[in-house]
Amino acid sequence: MSEPAVAPYGAWSSPITPAMLAAASMRLGQVAVADGLVYWTETRPDEAGRTALVRGDAFGEPQDVVPATFGVRTKVHEYGGGAFVVRGDTVFFSNFADQRLYRHTPGAGEPVPITPETGGAHRYADGRLTADGRWWIGVRERHEGPNVPADVHNELVALPTDGAAEPRILAGGRDFYADPRISPDGRRVSFLAWDLPWMPWDGTELFVADLGEGPTLGEPRLVAGRDGEESIWQPSWGPDGDLYWASDRSGWWNLERDHGGERQILHPAEGEFGAPLWNLGSSTFAFLGDGRIVCLRTAGGVDHLGILDPETGELTDMDLPQTAIPRPTVAAEGTAVAFIGASAATAPQVVLLDLTTRAVEVLRESSRLDVDASVLSTPEPIAFPTEGDRDAYAYFYPPANGAFLAPKGERPPLIVMSHGGPTGQADPSLDAETQFWTSRGFAVVDVNYGGSSGFGRAYRQRLNGMWGVVDTDDCINAARHLAREGRVDGDRLLIRGGSAGGYTTLCALTFHDDFAAGASYFGIADLVPFAAGGTHKFECMYEHTLVGPWPEAEALYRERSPINSIELLSTPTLVLQGAEDEIVPPAQAELIVGALRDKGLPHAYLLFEGEQHGFRMAGSIRRSAEAELSFYAQILGFEPGDPIPRLAIENLPG
């Protein structure tokens, strides 16, 4: 093996190319098990971001379930989820292009629509089938006009699976519904409901109603939860006929059940058995054939799969190599368990576990980085001091590339990653995007700032009323902490983030002077339009909790909006945006770009046609990585170690 070459941090060449990064960006989604087969969704960058439905088992290659002209994705809540359900050999799925619900049996012709054509105005998600297979019961979201939220109606509906009649409303009048689940005897339905201004992790209510002929729902009975005060996650009927769920009334999402009309906590713990309900159809626990529960528990930022005995409360860790479950989706049938798992050494993958034989099969890998191990950086969990004499958490990735050494005494530039949500969570799974940077000589810190999930309700609530402050402070303090320890160059700090993480990035660049440059992916520049109804229904009052009630707190919204303090901004900024983003519209990007141009600051703006909230196309992913690397290289004054297109930066001196 040849001696490592000496080159400045950031200027190392890497085998993890932008093209490889695009190929490694397949997203694995919902997982289900039916009749011994595992079904899952995967979003494919090389198919223009189409979401395919795939099935497989331990004995053969996975096969696509629906034709390539269909995308299995719903736009309910814009974030979707719960886009398919399986019964026997037949799947019922939402098609992205027209948002209609389809019935499809592979090998028996083309998918058949079973809901009316509405031009995408009516959307369907999170459905289940009655025992006789005649009815689909799930969530419908109707868009009947331009006004949000007044013209957007969410409800529970039943529709015949043969498509012979229009959907029938079972429950309406609440702002949101989720998780309609039919009891094993077919006589009851449980569901979640909540109202604005709350998000589901602030508080939801769990109801049970009798299911009658027609079908019809009887008068709902409140079982648990309260708007704004107690969040209920994933109500599910056990094989014993009891209703199970996770509640955060203890400060942590712990598993409970309704047993004879009495609420029972099954295993009290300072750990999370639930997660924020961003995507419908998500699951962190499922029932085995013998009535035990296979469940995901997050503690100290590490995910564990275990088996819980509901009668004794005993929880047994399964001691699997997957220490991160990046998508909360766990399914089971008999002794088979399917989930999406990852670790510091493996990217997210669809895993099938047979509890009888203890055999573990990987059915699909989201990506495989076929590179030497010396090129991969191993995450180090860190805690660091932040404002209010508290600690916050992050994963630190040092530069790693066995082919290079930095000049003696040089410290690496640091990229601070600010996740979205803002209730999202950084996890230690192998991520090609992170390794793209560390293999070139950048250090990376992925921050779980106050407001992140996985650390209990009190940690999530640190951000209440403090969005743009606590998250920004924690990202800055993570960088300062690493600079004080001498692990990074305090004069070459960078920050990047998407969506809510893009907002945090813009706040850090505007209100503080710690960073040399930053990159905002579809970030928020002005909070006022969001508070005044400038976004979709699901998040149209999110800021009520994060900032304050509107319009009473209007002054605070303006104060927290980077665009209103643009005189403070003096940092080069890269802005990237999807042209069809309905969550953070392009107008937000154009606000900050206009201000950067007016001030004469170095900046670049890339608008990606056909992209929405989060880039899904291979070309967009590749181009954005090349642009960001070129931007940092020009601002920090080094030449990239790999040939990439040089980004045109406006107002760059020299």
PDB file of C-alpha atoms in Angstrom, residues 387-614:
ATOM      1  CA  GLU A 387     -27.357  27.780  26.888  1.00  0.00           C
ATOM      2  CA  GLY A 388     -29.211  27.564  30.212  1.00  0.00           C
ATOM      3  CA  ASP A 389     -26.576  25.315  31.835  1.00  0.00           C
ATOM      4  CA  ARG A 390     -27.918  22.360  29.869  1.00  0.00           C
ATOM      5  CA  ASP A 391     -26.411  19.737  27.616  1.00  0.00           C
ATOM      6  CA  ALA A 392     -27.328  18.970  24.028  1.00  0.00           C
ATOM      7  CA  TYR A 393     -26.303  16.027  21.877  1.00  0.00           C
ATOM      8  CA  ALA A 394     -24.721  15.264  18.530  1.00  0.00           C
ATOM      9  CA  TYR A 395     -22.733  12.770  16.495  1.00  0.00           C
ATOM     10  CA  PHE A 396     -19.220  13.856  15.534  1.00  0.00           C
ATOM     11  CA  TYR A 397     -17.575  12.458  12.398  1.00  0.00           C
ATOM     12  CA  PRO A 398     -13.825  13.179  12.047  1.00  0.00           C
ATOM     13  CA  PRO A 399     -12.242  13.303   8.578  1.00  0.00           C
ATOM     14  CA  ALA A 400     -11.329   9.842   7.273  1.00  0.00           C
ATOM     15  CA  ASN A 401      -9.434   8.825   4.152  1.00  0.00           C
ATOM     16  CA  GLY A 402      -6.523   6.409   4.333  1.00  0.00           C
ATOM     17  CA  ALA A 403      -5.028   7.831   1.122  1.00  0.00           C
ATOM     18  CA  PHE A 404      -4.373  11.283   2.624  1.00  0.00           C
ATOM     19  CA  LEU A 405      -2.806  13.129   5.500  1.00  0.00           C
ATOM     20  CA  ALA A 406      -3.272  16.801   6.286  1.00  0.00           C
ATOM     21  CA  PRO A 407      -0.279  19.124   6.693  1.00  0.00           C
ATOM     22  CA  LYS A 408       1.129  19.037  10.203  1.00  0.00           C
ATOM     23  CA  GLY A 409      -0.711  21.330  12.599  1.00  0.00           C
ATOM     24  CA  GLU A 410      -3.723  21.906  10.325  1.00  0.00           C
ATOM     25  CA  ARG A 411      -7.204  21.373  11.712  1.00  0.00           C
ATOM     26  CA  PRO A 412     -10.146  20.409   9.525  1.00  0.00           C
ATOM     27  CA  PRO A 413     -13.044  22.627   8.522  1.00  0.00           C
ATOM     28  CA  LEU A 414     -16.299  21.616  10.217  1.00  0.00           C
ATOM     29  CA  ILE A 415     -19.735  21.195   8.647  1.00  0.00           C
ATOM     30  CA  VAL A 416     -22.569  21.540  11.156  1.00  0.00           C
ATOM     31  CA  MET A 417     -25.631  19.591  10.019  1.00  0.00           C
ATOM     32  CA  SER A 418     -29.002  20.853  11.224  1.00  0.00           C
ATOM     33  CA  HIS A 419     -31.761  18.308  10.680  1.00  0.00           C
ATOM     34  CA  GLY A 420     -35.307  19.101   9.610  1.00  0.00           C
ATOM     35  CA  GLY A 421     -38.568  18.751  11.434  1.00  0.00           C
ATOM     36  CA  PRO A 422     -37.519  20.408  13.705  1.00  0.00           C
ATOM     37  CA  THR A 423     -38.641  17.327  15.675  1.00  0.00           C
ATOM     38  CA  GLY A 424     -36.380  15.139  13.521  1.00  0.00           C
ATOM     39  CA  GLN A 425     -33.472  13.202  14.903  1.00  0.00           C
ATOM     40  CA  ALA A 426     -29.868  12.682  13.854  1.00  0.00           C
ATOM     41  CA  ASP A 427     -28.934   9.012  14.049  1.00  0.00           C
ATOM     42  CA  PRO A 428     -25.625   7.177  13.614  1.00  0.00           C
ATOM     43  CA  SER A 429     -26.566   5.171  10.512  1.00  0.00           C
ATOM     44  CA  LEU A 430     -24.096   5.038   7.631  1.00  0.00           C
ATOM     45  CA  ASP A 431     -24.988   7.950   5.395  1.00  0.00           C
ATOM     46  CA  ALA A 432     -23.349   8.484   2.024  1.00  0.00           C
ATOM     47  CA  GLU A 433     -23.890  12.230   2.225  1.00  0.00           C
ATOM     48  CA  THR A 434     -21.954  12.515   5.502  1.00  0.00           C
ATOM     49  CA  GLN A 435     -19.179  10.273   4.168  1.00  0.00           C
ATOM     50  CA  PHE A 436     -19.022  12.365   0.990  1.00  0.00           C
ATOM     51  CA  TRP A 437     -17.741  15.199   3.171  1.00  0.00           C
ATOM     52  CA  THR A 438     -15.578  13.360   5.713  1.00  0.00           C
ATOM     53  CA  SER A 439     -13.744  11.437   2.961  1.00  0.00           C
ATOM     54  CA  ARG A 440     -12.698  14.806   1.488  1.00  0.00           C
ATOM     55  CA  GLY A 441     -11.223  16.039   4.746  1.00  0.00           C
ATOM     56  CA  PHE A 442     -14.168  17.825   6.338  1.00  0.00           C
ATOM     57  CA  ALA A 443     -15.276  17.078   9.874  1.00  0.00           C
ATOM     58  CA  VAL A 444     -19.037  16.821  10.379  1.00  0.00           C
ATOM     59  CA  VAL A 445     -21.191  17.238  13.462  1.00  0.00           C
ATOM     60  CA  ASP A 446     -24.833  16.105  13.160  1.00  0.00           C
ATOM     61  CA  VAL A 447     -26.688  17.934  15.930  1.00  0.00           C
ATOM     62  CA  ASN A 448     -29.666  16.775  17.980  1.00  0.00           C
ATOM     63  CA  TYR A 449     -30.540  20.252  19.151  1.00  0.00           C
ATOM     64  CA  GLY A 450     -33.227  20.984  21.733  1.00  0.00           C
ATOM     65  CA  GLY A 451     -36.528  20.075  20.084  1.00  0.00           C
ATOM     66  CA  SER A 452     -35.221  16.835  18.581  1.00  0.00           C
ATOM     67  CA  SER A 453     -37.063  13.591  19.200  1.00  0.00           C
ATOM     68  CA  GLY A 454     -35.599  10.540  20.905  1.00  0.00           C
ATOM     69  CA  PHE A 455     -34.800  12.263  24.205  1.00  0.00           C
ATOM     70  CA  GLY A 456     -38.230  12.590  25.816  1.00  0.00           C
ATOM     71  CA  ARG A 457     -41.053  15.142  25.793  1.00  0.00           C
ATOM     72  CA  ALA A 458     -39.197  17.729  27.906  1.00  0.00           C
ATOM     73  CA  TYR A 459     -36.292  17.776  25.441  1.00  0.00           C
ATOM     74  CA  ARG A 460     -38.722  18.214  22.529  1.00  0.00           C
ATOM     75  CA  GLN A 461     -40.409  21.058  24.385  1.00  0.00           C
ATOM     76  CA  ARG A 462     -37.152  22.990  24.801  1.00  0.00           C
ATOM     77  CA  LEU A 463     -37.979  24.469  21.418  1.00  0.00           C
ATOM     78  CA  ASN A 464     -41.493  25.612  22.358  1.00  0.00           C
ATOM     79  CA  GLY A 465     -41.567  29.378  21.926  1.00  0.00           C
ATOM     80  CA  MET A 466     -37.839  29.316  21.156  1.00  0.00           C
ATOM     81  CA  TRP A 467     -37.564  28.184  17.524  1.00  0.00           C
ATOM     82  CA  GLY A 468     -34.710  29.990  15.838  1.00  0.00           C
ATOM     83  CA  VAL A 469     -32.999  30.454  19.193  1.00  0.00           C
ATOM     84  CA  VAL A 470     -32.490  27.117  20.974  1.00  0.00           C
ATOM     85  CA  ASP A 471     -31.812  25.175  17.777  1.00  0.00           C
ATOM     86  CA  THR A 472     -29.417  27.842  16.513  1.00  0.00           C
ATOM     87  CA  ASP A 473     -27.613  28.142  19.854  1.00  0.00           C
ATOM     88  CA  ASP A 474     -27.174  24.380  20.072  1.00  0.00           C
ATOM     89  CA  CYS A 475     -25.723  24.147  16.559  1.00  0.00           C
ATOM     90  CA  ILE A 476     -23.303  26.998  17.311  1.00  0.00           C
ATOM     91  CA  ASN A 477     -22.329  25.539  20.674  1.00  0.00           C
ATOM     92  CA  ALA A 478     -21.616  22.151  19.095  1.00  0.00           C
ATOM     93  CA  ALA A 479     -19.176  23.870  16.730  1.00  0.00           C
ATOM     94  CA  ARG A 480     -17.608  25.983  19.481  1.00  0.00           C
ATOM     95  CA  HIS A 481     -17.200  22.922  21.695  1.00  0.00           C
ATOM     96  CA  LEU A 482     -15.292  21.031  19.012  1.00  0.00           C
ATOM     97  CA  ALA A 483     -13.153  24.092  18.221  1.00  0.00           C
ATOM     98  CA  ARG A 484     -12.269  24.540  21.915  1.00  0.00           C
ATOM     99  CA  GLU A 485     -11.210  20.908  22.070  1.00  0.00           C
ATOM    100  CA  GLY A 486      -8.904  21.513  19.096  1.00  0.00           C
ATOM    101  CA  ARG A 487     -10.673  18.974  16.905  1.00  0.00           C
ATOM    102  CA  VAL A 488     -11.715  21.457  14.195  1.00  0.00           C
ATOM    103  CA  ASP A 489     -10.634  24.827  12.816  1.00  0.00           C
ATOM    104  CA  GLY A 490     -12.745  27.490  14.520  1.00  0.00           C
ATOM    105  CA  ASP A 491     -12.134  29.884  11.625  1.00  0.00           C
ATOM    106  CA  ARG A 492     -13.541  27.467   9.045  1.00  0.00           C
ATOM    107  CA  LEU A 493     -16.959  26.568  10.387  1.00  0.00           C
ATOM    108  CA  LEU A 494     -19.762  25.823   7.928  1.00  0.00           C
ATOM    109  CA  ILE A 495     -23.457  25.095   8.480  1.00  0.00           C
ATOM    110  CA  ARG A 496     -26.056  23.396   6.299  1.00  0.00           C
ATOM    111  CA  GLY A 497     -29.620  22.145   6.660  1.00  0.00           C
ATOM    112  CA  GLY A 498     -32.875  21.502   4.873  1.00  0.00           C
ATOM    113  CA  SER A 499     -36.438  22.682   5.608  1.00  0.00           C
ATOM    114  CA  ALA A 500     -36.537  23.524   9.329  1.00  0.00           C
ATOM    115  CA  GLY A 501     -32.790  22.860   9.299  1.00  0.00           C
ATOM    116  CA  GLY A 502     -32.542  25.399   6.493  1.00  0.00           C
ATOM    117  CA  TYR A 503     -34.302  27.924   8.721  1.00  0.00           C
ATOM    118  CA  THR A 504     -31.831  27.186  11.530  1.00  0.00           C
ATOM    119  CA  THR A 505     -29.002  27.637   9.025  1.00  0.00           C
ATOM    120  CA  LEU A 506     -30.311  31.033   7.903  1.00  0.00           C
ATOM    121  CA  CYS A 507     -30.764  32.107  11.540  1.00  0.00           C
ATOM    122  CA  ALA A 508     -27.195  31.114  12.357  1.00  0.00           C
ATOM    123  CA  LEU A 509     -25.821  32.994   9.338  1.00  0.00           C
ATOM    124  CA  THR A 510     -27.928  36.104   9.975  1.00  0.00           C
ATOM    125  CA  PHE A 511     -27.978  36.556  13.733  1.00  0.00           C
ATOM    126  CA  HIS A 512     -24.474  35.244  14.505  1.00  0.00           C
ATOM    127  CA  ASP A 513     -20.950  35.513  13.115  1.00  0.00           C
ATOM    128  CA  ASP A 514     -19.531  32.068  13.847  1.00  0.00           C
ATOM    129  CA  PHE A 515     -19.650  30.594  10.343  1.00  0.00           C
ATOM    130  CA  ALA A 516     -17.569  31.198   7.236  1.00  0.00           C
ATOM    131  CA  ALA A 517     -20.360  30.036   4.900  1.00  0.00           C
ATOM    132  CA  GLY A 518     -23.581  28.064   4.832  1.00  0.00           C
ATOM    133  CA  ALA A 519     -25.996  26.177   2.592  1.00  0.00           C
ATOM    134  CA  SER A 520     -29.773  26.390   2.964  1.00  0.00           C
ATOM    135  CA  TYR A 521     -31.823  23.680   1.304  1.00  0.00           C
ATOM    136  CA  PHE A 522     -35.444  24.880   0.965  1.00  0.00           C
ATOM    137  CA  GLY A 523     -35.105  26.849   4.198  1.00  0.00           C
ATOM    138  CA  ILE A 524     -37.503  29.426   5.654  1.00  0.00           C
ATOM    139  CA  ALA A 525     -36.503  33.083   5.439  1.00  0.00           C
ATOM    140  CA  ASP A 526     -39.751  34.691   6.622  1.00  0.00           C
ATOM    141  CA  LEU A 527     -41.996  33.109   9.266  1.00  0.00           C
ATOM    142  CA  VAL A 528     -44.889  35.518   8.744  1.00  0.00           C
ATOM    143  CA  PRO A 529     -46.368  33.908   5.600  1.00  0.00           C
ATOM    144  CA  PHE A 530     -46.434  30.535   7.356  1.00  0.00           C
ATOM    145  CA  ALA A 531     -48.256  31.933  10.369  1.00  0.00           C
ATOM    146  CA  ALA A 532     -50.662  33.754   8.060  1.00  0.00           C
ATOM    147  CA  GLY A 533     -51.640  30.622   6.114  1.00  0.00           C
ATOM    148  CA  GLY A 534     -48.858  30.493   3.552  1.00  0.00           C
ATOM    149  CA  THR A 535     -48.248  26.768   3.774  1.00  0.00           C
ATOM    150  CA  HIS A 536     -50.170  23.495   3.792  1.00  0.00           C
ATOM    151  CA  LYS A 537     -52.775  22.579   6.400  1.00  0.00           C
ATOM    152  CA  PHE A 538     -50.752  20.084   8.439  1.00  0.00           C
ATOM    153  CA  GLU A 539     -48.163  22.709   9.399  1.00  0.00           C
ATOM    154  CA  CYS A 540     -50.204  25.879   8.956  1.00  0.00           C
ATOM    155  CA  MET A 541     -50.175  26.566  12.723  1.00  0.00           C
ATOM    156  CA  TYR A 542     -47.011  24.698  13.698  1.00  0.00           C
ATOM    157  CA  GLU A 543     -45.411  27.973  14.748  1.00  0.00           C
ATOM    158  CA  HIS A 544     -48.124  28.487  17.403  1.00  0.00           C
ATOM    159  CA  THR A 545     -46.074  26.166  19.616  1.00  0.00           C
ATOM    160  CA  LEU A 546     -42.633  26.873  18.192  1.00  0.00           C
ATOM    161  CA  VAL A 547     -42.898  30.683  18.245  1.00  0.00           C
ATOM    162  CA  GLY A 548     -46.212  31.868  19.696  1.00  0.00           C
ATOM    163  CA  PRO A 549     -49.890  32.440  18.873  1.00  0.00           C
ATOM    164  CA  TRP A 550     -50.686  34.436  15.742  1.00  0.00           C
ATOM    165  CA  PRO A 551     -51.333  37.365  15.451  1.00  0.00           C
ATOM    166  CA  GLU A 552     -50.658  38.136  19.117  1.00  0.00           C
ATOM    167  CA  ALA A 553     -46.972  37.250  18.707  1.00  0.00           C
ATOM    168  CA  GLU A 554     -46.555  38.938  15.304  1.00  0.00           C
ATOM    169  CA  ALA A 555     -43.640  41.058  16.523  1.00  0.00           C
ATOM    170  CA  LEU A 556     -41.813  37.900  17.614  1.00  0.00           C
ATOM    171  CA  TYR A 557     -42.402  36.260  14.216  1.00  0.00           C
ATOM    172  CA  ARG A 558     -40.870  39.258  12.498  1.00  0.00           C
ATOM    173  CA  GLU A 559     -37.966  39.345  14.947  1.00  0.00           C
ATOM    174  CA  ARG A 560     -37.187  35.651  14.354  1.00  0.00           C
ATOM    175  CA  SER A 561     -37.360  35.930  10.549  1.00  0.00           C
ATOM    176  CA  PRO A 562     -33.871  36.242   9.011  1.00  0.00           C
ATOM    177  CA  ILE A 563     -35.212  38.336   6.131  1.00  0.00           C
ATOM    178  CA  ASN A 564     -36.143  41.126   8.564  1.00  0.00           C
ATOM    179  CA  SER A 565     -32.599  41.401   9.930  1.00  0.00           C
ATOM    180  CA  ILE A 566     -30.790  41.147   6.654  1.00  0.00           C
ATOM    181  CA  GLU A 567     -28.546  44.065   7.637  1.00  0.00           C
ATOM    182  CA  LEU A 568     -26.845  41.624  10.040  1.00  0.00           C
ATOM    183  CA  LEU A 569     -26.081  39.060   7.345  1.00  0.00           C
ATOM    184  CA  SER A 570     -22.495  39.170   6.112  1.00  0.00           C
ATOM    185  CA  THR A 571     -21.812  35.485   5.367  1.00  0.00           C
ATOM    186  CA  PRO A 572     -21.600  33.830   1.918  1.00  0.00           C
ATOM    187  CA  THR A 573     -24.681  31.671   1.399  1.00  0.00           C
ATOM    188  CA  LEU A 574     -25.714  28.941  -1.015  1.00  0.00           C
ATOM    189  CA  VAL A 575     -29.479  28.532  -1.541  1.00  0.00           C
ATOM    190  CA  LEU A 576     -31.001  25.398  -3.096  1.00  0.00           C
ATOM    191  CA  GLN A 577     -34.708  24.992  -3.760  1.00  0.00           C
ATOM    192  CA  GLY A 578     -37.268  22.695  -5.400  1.00  0.00           C
ATOM    193  CA  ALA A 579     -39.438  24.537  -7.922  1.00  0.00           C
ATOM    194  CA  GLU A 580     -42.581  22.554  -6.969  1.00  0.00           C
ATOM    195  CA  ASP A 581     -42.157  22.684  -3.188  1.00  0.00           C
ATOM    196  CA  GLU A 582     -45.566  23.270  -1.579  1.00  0.00           C
ATOM    197  CA  ILE A 583     -44.251  23.068   1.990  1.00  0.00           C
ATOM    198  CA  VAL A 584     -41.559  25.744   1.729  1.00  0.00           C
ATOM    199  CA  PRO A 585     -42.386  27.517  -1.555  1.00  0.00           C
ATOM    200  CA  PRO A 586     -39.683  28.981  -3.828  1.00  0.00           C
ATOM    201  CA  ALA A 587     -40.770  32.477  -2.766  1.00  0.00           C
ATOM    202  CA  GLN A 588     -38.922  31.870   0.510  1.00  0.00           C
ATOM    203  CA  ALA A 589     -35.656  31.119  -1.281  1.00  0.00           C
ATOM    204  CA  GLU A 590     -36.109  34.105  -3.564  1.00  0.00           C
ATOM    205  CA  LEU A 591     -36.509  36.428  -0.570  1.00  0.00           C
ATOM    206  CA  ILE A 592     -33.112  35.556   0.834  1.00  0.00           C
ATOM    207  CA  VAL A 593     -31.453  35.456  -2.597  1.00  0.00           C
ATOM    208  CA  GLY A 594     -32.775  38.931  -3.399  1.00  0.00           C
ATOM    209  CA  ALA A 595     -31.387  40.238  -0.127  1.00  0.00           C
ATOM    210  CA  LEU A 596     -27.984  38.625  -0.742  1.00  0.00           C
ATOM    211  CA  ARG A 597     -27.870  40.183  -4.192  1.00  0.00           C
ATOM    212  CA  ASP A 598     -28.872  43.619  -2.917  1.00  0.00           C
ATOM    213  CA  LYS A 599     -26.155  43.498  -0.277  1.00  0.00           C
ATOM    214  CA  GLY A 600     -23.503  42.367  -2.738  1.00  0.00           C
ATOM    215  CA  LEU A 601     -22.696  39.242  -0.714  1.00  0.00           C
ATOM    216  CA  PRO A 602     -21.167  36.154  -2.313  1.00  0.00           C
ATOM    217  CA  HIS A 603     -23.996  33.727  -3.027  1.00  0.00           C
ATOM    218  CA  ALA A 604     -25.422  31.222  -5.488  1.00  0.00           C
ATOM    219  CA  TYR A 605     -28.964  30.059  -6.112  1.00  0.00           C
ATOM    220  CA  LEU A 606     -29.982  26.746  -7.682  1.00  0.00           C
ATOM    221  CA  LEU A 607     -33.647  26.109  -8.491  1.00  0.00           C
ATOM    222  CA  PHE A 608     -34.409  22.492  -9.401  1.00  0.00           C
ATOM    223  CA  GLU A 609     -37.348  21.981 -11.750  1.00  0.00           C
ATOM    224  CA  GLY A 610     -39.617  19.044 -10.931  1.00  0.00           C
ATOM    225  CA  GLU A 611     -38.359  18.800  -7.343  1.00  0.00           C
ATOM    226  CA  GLN A 612     -40.551  19.186  -4.300  1.00  0.00           C
ATOM    227  CA  HIS A 613     -39.692  19.222  -0.590  1.00  0.00           C
ATOM    228  CA  GLY A 614     -36.543  17.118  -0.534  1.00  0.00           C
TER     229      GLY A 614
END
